[in-house]
mmCIF file of C-alpha atoms and ligand atoms in Angstrom:
data_model
loop_
_atom_site.group_PDB
_atom_site.id
_atom_site.type_symbol
_atom_site.label_atom_id
_atom_site.label_comp_id
_atom_site.label_asym_id
_atom_site.label_seq_id
_atom_site.Cartn_x
_atom_site.Cartn_y
_atom_site.Cartn_z
ATOM 1 C CA MET I 454 -8.624 -22.013 -2.249
ATOM 2 C CA ALA I 455 -10.238 -18.616 -2.329
ATOM 3 C CA TYR I 456 -8.425 -15.513 -1.191
ATOM 4 C CA GLU I 457 -9.433 -14.273 2.250
ATOM 5 C CA LEU I 458 -9.765 -10.878 3.867
ATOM 6 C CA PRO I 459 -7.069 -10.672 6.548
ATOM 7 C CA PRO I 460 -8.202 -9.142 9.844
ATOM 8 C CA LEU I 461 -6.897 -5.690 10.680
ATOM 9 C CA PRO I 462 -3.890 -6.250 12.965
ATOM 10 C CA TYR I 463 -5.251 -3.649 15.442
ATOM 11 C CA PRO I 464 -8.652 -2.172 16.375
ATOM 12 C CA ASN I 465 -10.405 0.257 14.015
ATOM 13 C CA ASN I 466 -9.709 3.150 16.380
ATOM 14 C CA ALA I 467 -6.039 2.313 16.953
ATOM 15 C CA LEU I 468 -4.760 4.928 14.507
ATOM 16 C CA GLU I 469 -6.793 7.810 15.948
ATOM 17 C CA PRO I 470 -6.510 10.757 15.719
ATOM 18 C CA TYR I 471 -4.494 10.502 12.494
ATOM 19 C CA ILE I 472 -6.766 8.014 10.724
ATOM 20 C CA ASP I 473 -10.266 7.845 12.184
ATOM 21 C CA ALA I 474 -12.053 4.658 13.204
ATOM 22 C CA THR I 475 -14.923 5.068 10.728
ATOM 23 C CA THR I 476 -12.523 5.428 7.823
ATOM 24 C CA MET I 477 -10.637 2.323 8.939
ATOM 25 C CA GLU I 478 -13.836 0.322 9.347
ATOM 26 C CA ILE I 479 -15.219 1.229 5.926
ATOM 27 C CA HIS I 480 -11.819 0.932 4.287
ATOM 28 C CA HIS I 481 -11.118 -2.560 5.613
ATOM 29 C CA ASP I 482 -14.573 -4.108 6.035
ATOM 30 C CA ARG I 483 -16.078 -2.800 2.803
ATOM 31 C CA HIS I 484 -13.434 -1.623 0.322
ATOM 32 C CA HIS I 485 -10.808 -4.297 1.010
ATOM 33 C CA LYS I 486 -13.499 -6.965 1.344
ATOM 34 C CA ALA I 487 -14.920 -5.986 -2.046
ATOM 35 C CA TYR I 488 -11.504 -6.385 -3.682
ATOM 36 C CA VAL I 489 -11.190 -9.887 -2.189
ATOM 37 C CA ASP I 490 -14.724 -10.886 -3.194
ATOM 38 C CA ASN I 491 -14.345 -9.571 -6.733
ATOM 39 C CA LEU I 492 -10.925 -11.192 -7.126
ATOM 40 C CA ASN I 493 -12.426 -14.537 -6.133
ATOM 41 C CA LYS I 494 -15.268 -14.026 -8.610
ATOM 42 C CA ALA I 495 -12.817 -13.214 -11.406
ATOM 43 C CA LEU I 496 -10.698 -16.314 -10.702
ATOM 44 C CA ALA I 497 -13.555 -18.758 -10.079
ATOM 45 C CA GLY I 498 -12.879 -21.998 -11.953
ATOM 46 C CA ASN I 499 -9.232 -21.174 -12.655
ATOM 47 C CA ALA I 500 -7.568 -23.523 -10.168
ATOM 48 C CA ALA I 501 -4.023 -22.762 -11.310
ATOM 49 C CA LEU I 502 -4.398 -19.067 -10.569
ATOM 50 C CA GLU I 503 -6.539 -19.529 -7.452
ATOM 51 C CA SER I 504 -3.806 -21.631 -5.875
ATOM 52 C CA LYS I 505 -1.143 -18.935 -6.222
ATOM 53 C CA SER I 506 -0.124 -16.723 -3.323
ATOM 54 C CA ILE I 507 -1.298 -13.150 -3.847
ATOM 55 C CA ASP I 508 2.363 -12.145 -4.372
ATOM 56 C CA ASP I 509 2.794 -14.736 -7.109
ATOM 57 C CA LEU I 510 -0.522 -13.767 -8.692
ATOM 58 C CA MET I 511 0.685 -10.152 -8.943
ATOM 59 C CA LYS I 512 3.994 -11.226 -10.475
ATOM 60 C CA ALA I 513 2.168 -13.471 -12.953
ATOM 61 C CA LEU I 514 -0.278 -10.795 -14.062
ATOM 62 C CA SER I 515 1.455 -9.919 -17.336
ATOM 63 C CA SER I 516 2.469 -13.510 -18.209
ATOM 64 C CA SER I 517 -0.135 -15.977 -16.926
ATOM 65 C CA VAL I 518 -3.463 -14.219 -16.440
ATOM 66 C CA PRO I 519 -5.778 -14.558 -19.473
ATOM 67 C CA ASP I 520 -6.755 -11.299 -21.168
ATOM 68 C CA ALA I 521 -10.430 -11.947 -20.416
ATOM 69 C CA ILE I 522 -9.853 -11.540 -16.657
ATOM 70 C CA LYS I 523 -6.680 -9.457 -16.636
ATOM 71 C CA GLY I 524 -8.540 -6.220 -15.880
ATOM 72 C CA PRO I 525 -10.486 -7.526 -12.869
ATOM 73 C CA VAL I 526 -7.432 -9.391 -11.525
ATOM 74 C CA ARG I 527 -5.266 -6.295 -11.904
ATOM 75 C CA ASN I 528 -7.774 -4.074 -10.099
ATOM 76 C CA ASN I 529 -9.020 -6.443 -7.424
ATOM 77 C CA GLY I 530 -5.882 -8.533 -6.938
ATOM 78 C CA GLY I 531 -3.950 -5.289 -6.738
ATOM 79 C CA GLY I 532 -6.495 -3.963 -4.263
ATOM 80 C CA HIS I 533 -6.126 -7.084 -2.113
ATOM 81 C CA TRP I 534 -2.312 -7.046 -2.167
ATOM 82 C CA ASN I 535 -2.024 -3.295 -1.606
ATOM 83 C CA HIS I 536 -4.403 -3.144 1.348
ATOM 84 C CA SER I 537 -2.998 -6.285 3.014
ATOM 85 C CA PHE I 538 0.410 -4.592 2.774
ATOM 86 C CA PHE I 539 -0.886 -1.203 3.929
ATOM 87 C CA TRP I 540 -2.467 -2.465 7.168
ATOM 88 C CA ARG I 541 0.823 -4.047 8.170
ATOM 89 C CA ILE I 542 3.015 -0.993 7.660
ATOM 90 C CA LEU I 543 0.666 1.084 9.836
ATOM 91 C CA GLY I 544 0.326 0.729 13.569
ATOM 92 C CA PRO I 545 -0.665 2.344 16.845
ATOM 93 C CA LYS I 546 2.052 4.036 18.926
ATOM 94 C CA ALA I 547 4.144 4.207 15.784
ATOM 95 C CA GLY I 548 5.629 6.993 13.699
ATOM 96 C CA GLY I 549 8.920 8.629 14.537
ATOM 97 C CA ALA I 550 11.870 7.828 12.339
ATOM 98 C CA PRO I 551 13.506 4.655 11.059
ATOM 99 C CA THR I 552 16.720 3.469 12.675
ATOM 100 C CA GLY I 553 19.781 1.481 11.691
ATOM 101 C CA LYS I 554 20.586 0.480 8.131
ATOM 102 C CA LEU I 555 17.246 1.678 6.748
ATOM 103 C CA ALA I 556 17.747 5.144 8.272
ATOM 104 C CA ASP I 557 21.296 5.325 6.890
ATOM 105 C CA ASP I 558 20.231 4.230 3.423
ATOM 106 C CA ILE I 559 17.259 6.647 3.306
ATOM 107 C CA LYS I 560 19.660 9.453 4.166
ATOM 108 C CA ALA I 561 22.138 8.323 1.514
ATOM 109 C CA ALA I 562 19.440 8.033 -1.147
ATOM 110 C CA PHE I 563 17.402 11.163 -0.453
ATOM 111 C CA GLY I 564 19.657 13.564 1.507
ATOM 112 C CA SER I 565 17.864 13.418 4.865
ATOM 113 C CA PHE I 566 14.799 11.842 6.464
ATOM 114 C CA ASP I 567 12.945 15.147 6.008
ATOM 115 C CA ASP I 568 13.929 15.295 2.337
ATOM 116 C CA PHE I 569 12.703 11.716 1.936
ATOM 117 C CA LYS I 570 9.365 12.547 3.558
ATOM 118 C CA ALA I 571 8.915 15.604 1.336
ATOM 119 C CA LYS I 572 9.626 13.561 -1.814
ATOM 120 C CA PHE I 573 7.324 10.738 -0.744
ATOM 121 C CA GLU I 574 4.513 13.197 0.064
ATOM 122 C CA ALA I 575 5.041 14.852 -3.320
ATOM 123 C CA ALA I 576 4.649 11.472 -5.029
ATOM 124 C CA GLY I 577 1.330 10.996 -3.229
ATOM 125 C CA VAL I 578 0.035 14.505 -3.844
ATOM 126 C CA GLY I 579 1.169 14.348 -7.469
ATOM 127 C CA ARG I 580 -0.674 11.129 -8.300
ATOM 128 C CA PHE I 581 -3.687 12.413 -10.246
ATOM 129 C CA GLY I 582 -6.909 10.678 -9.255
ATOM 130 C CA SER I 583 -6.651 7.447 -7.291
ATOM 131 C CA GLY I 584 -3.531 5.462 -6.557
ATOM 132 C CA TRP I 585 -0.604 4.827 -4.264
ATOM 133 C CA ALA I 586 2.818 6.242 -3.424
ATOM 134 C CA TRP I 587 5.596 3.741 -2.761
ATOM 135 C CA LEU I 588 9.090 3.368 -1.400
ATOM 136 C CA VAL I 589 10.642 0.436 -3.234
ATOM 137 C CA VAL I 590 13.924 -1.401 -3.408
ATOM 138 C CA ASN I 591 14.815 -1.704 -7.085
ATOM 139 C CA ASN I 592 18.090 -3.411 -7.987
ATOM 140 C CA GLY I 593 19.255 -2.845 -4.422
ATOM 141 C CA LYS I 594 18.465 0.879 -4.444
ATOM 142 C CA LEU I 595 15.732 2.828 -2.632
ATOM 143 C CA GLU I 596 13.375 4.623 -5.004
ATOM 144 C CA ILE I 597 10.137 6.592 -4.606
ATOM 145 C CA GLY I 598 7.332 6.174 -7.111
ATOM 146 C CA SER I 599 3.582 6.086 -7.495
ATOM 147 C CA THR I 600 1.028 3.941 -9.265
ATOM 148 C CA ALA I 601 -2.487 4.535 -10.570
ATOM 149 C CA ASN I 602 -5.586 2.815 -9.226
ATOM 150 C CA GLN I 603 -4.617 -0.477 -7.518
ATOM 151 C CA ASP I 604 -1.447 -1.128 -9.482
ATOM 152 C CA ASN I 605 1.648 -2.049 -7.503
ATOM 153 C CA PRO I 606 5.374 -2.546 -8.165
ATOM 154 C CA LEU I 607 5.062 -6.363 -8.169
ATOM 155 C CA MET I 608 3.074 -6.151 -11.409
ATOM 156 C CA GLY I 609 6.193 -4.881 -13.147
ATOM 157 C CA LYS I 610 7.121 -1.767 -15.041
ATOM 158 C CA GLY I 611 5.091 -2.649 -18.126
ATOM 159 C CA ILE I 612 1.855 -2.550 -16.143
ATOM 160 C CA ALA I 613 2.495 -0.418 -13.074
ATOM 161 C CA GLY I 614 5.067 2.004 -14.475
ATOM 162 C CA ILE I 615 7.443 1.214 -11.606
ATOM 163 C CA GLU I 616 9.096 -1.976 -10.405
ATOM 164 C CA GLY I 617 10.882 -3.366 -7.377
ATOM 165 C CA THR I 618 9.930 -4.578 -3.927
ATOM 166 C CA ALA I 619 7.658 -2.237 -1.979
ATOM 167 C CA ILE I 620 8.747 -1.615 1.615
ATOM 168 C CA LEU I 621 6.407 1.337 2.373
ATOM 169 C CA GLY I 622 3.258 2.524 0.652
ATOM 170 C CA VAL I 623 0.357 4.865 1.185
ATOM 171 C CA ASP I 624 -3.145 4.722 -0.228
ATOM 172 C CA VAL I 625 -4.103 8.085 -1.744
ATOM 173 C CA TRP I 626 -7.598 7.104 -2.898
ATOM 174 C CA GLU I 627 -10.139 9.538 -1.487
ATOM 175 C CA HIS I 628 -11.748 6.656 0.446
ATOM 176 C CA ALA I 629 -8.553 6.526 2.545
ATOM 177 C CA TYR I 630 -8.874 10.063 3.893
ATOM 178 C CA TYR I 631 -11.971 11.955 2.751
ATOM 179 C CA LEU I 632 -14.111 11.637 5.908
ATOM 180 C CA LYS I 633 -11.489 13.319 8.071
ATOM 181 C CA TYR I 634 -9.397 15.354 5.623
ATOM 182 C CA GLN I 635 -11.928 16.030 2.838
ATOM 183 C CA ASN I 636 -9.994 17.289 -0.188
ATOM 184 C CA LYS I 637 -6.780 17.914 1.756
ATOM 185 C CA ARG I 638 -4.690 14.955 0.628
ATOM 186 C CA ALA I 639 -1.473 16.758 1.613
ATOM 187 C CA ASP I 640 -2.648 17.015 5.251
ATOM 188 C CA TYR I 641 -3.478 13.294 5.301
ATOM 189 C CA LEU I 642 -0.011 12.507 3.965
ATOM 190 C CA LYS I 643 1.614 14.620 6.680
ATOM 191 C CA ALA I 644 -0.465 12.843 9.347
ATOM 192 C CA PHE I 645 0.437 9.434 7.839
ATOM 193 C CA TRP I 646 3.976 9.671 9.273
ATOM 194 C CA ASN I 647 2.517 9.407 12.801
ATOM 195 C CA VAL I 648 1.210 5.904 12.129
ATOM 196 C CA VAL I 649 4.030 4.362 10.079
ATOM 197 C CA ASN I 650 5.288 1.163 11.686
ATOM 198 C CA TRP I 651 8.993 1.528 10.921
ATOM 199 C CA ASN I 652 9.795 -1.854 12.505
ATOM 200 C CA GLU I 653 7.673 -3.488 9.842
ATOM 201 C CA VAL I 654 9.164 -1.314 7.083
ATOM 202 C CA ALA I 655 12.655 -2.306 8.267
ATOM 203 C CA LYS I 656 11.633 -5.981 8.086
ATOM 204 C CA ASN I 657 10.402 -5.407 4.536
ATOM 205 C CA TYR I 658 13.718 -3.721 3.742
ATOM 206 C CA ASP I 659 15.788 -6.576 5.132
ATOM 207 C CA ALA I 660 13.741 -9.086 3.145
ATOM 208 C CA ALA I 661 14.002 -7.017 -0.039
ATOM 209 C CA LYS I 662 17.774 -6.762 0.249
ATOM 210 C CA LYS I 663 18.244 -10.547 0.505
HETATM 211 MN MN1 LIG W 1108 -7.944 1.892 -0.238
#
């Protein structure tokens, strides 16, 4: 069973004015689609890997994916997982601040919500080239990190440099922001907070803590 491009859970223009409709259309319909297509090409004929969920494929990257296709699976499988995750933690009429246990634990871990945002933005700005910034639950604790290219925490520390369960992430590839923000990645990251779907992040947090 081949991997499939999930539909965006809202219209292309739903995140305006913070993320523009053209960026969303190209990002989902072309970039994400290309990761899915190239992942399927890389796995063609390997029924055992093709039948895994994308989560399990990421976790199996270091142990079960043959060296001959490890590079393409890392890049394109990572691209598929990361973008599928990203669309869900964004939303229209979103933003604001988390509530409840997640809000309390962010405050305990980082000092305040504003301190957390500053540290998360710094992780995104500080990632040289293309990659992602993440908020993960690692051994029950909230941590901020970043990965290069399409790596993600599920791949494990040996590959991605960080580990844990991602509950929030932001794409800092230029394709995610260049049309509207040009070279100003920091401005894009500040605008990102207006479209974070904290209900979904809280669900991710609850699941990660189980
Ligand atoms: Mn992207």
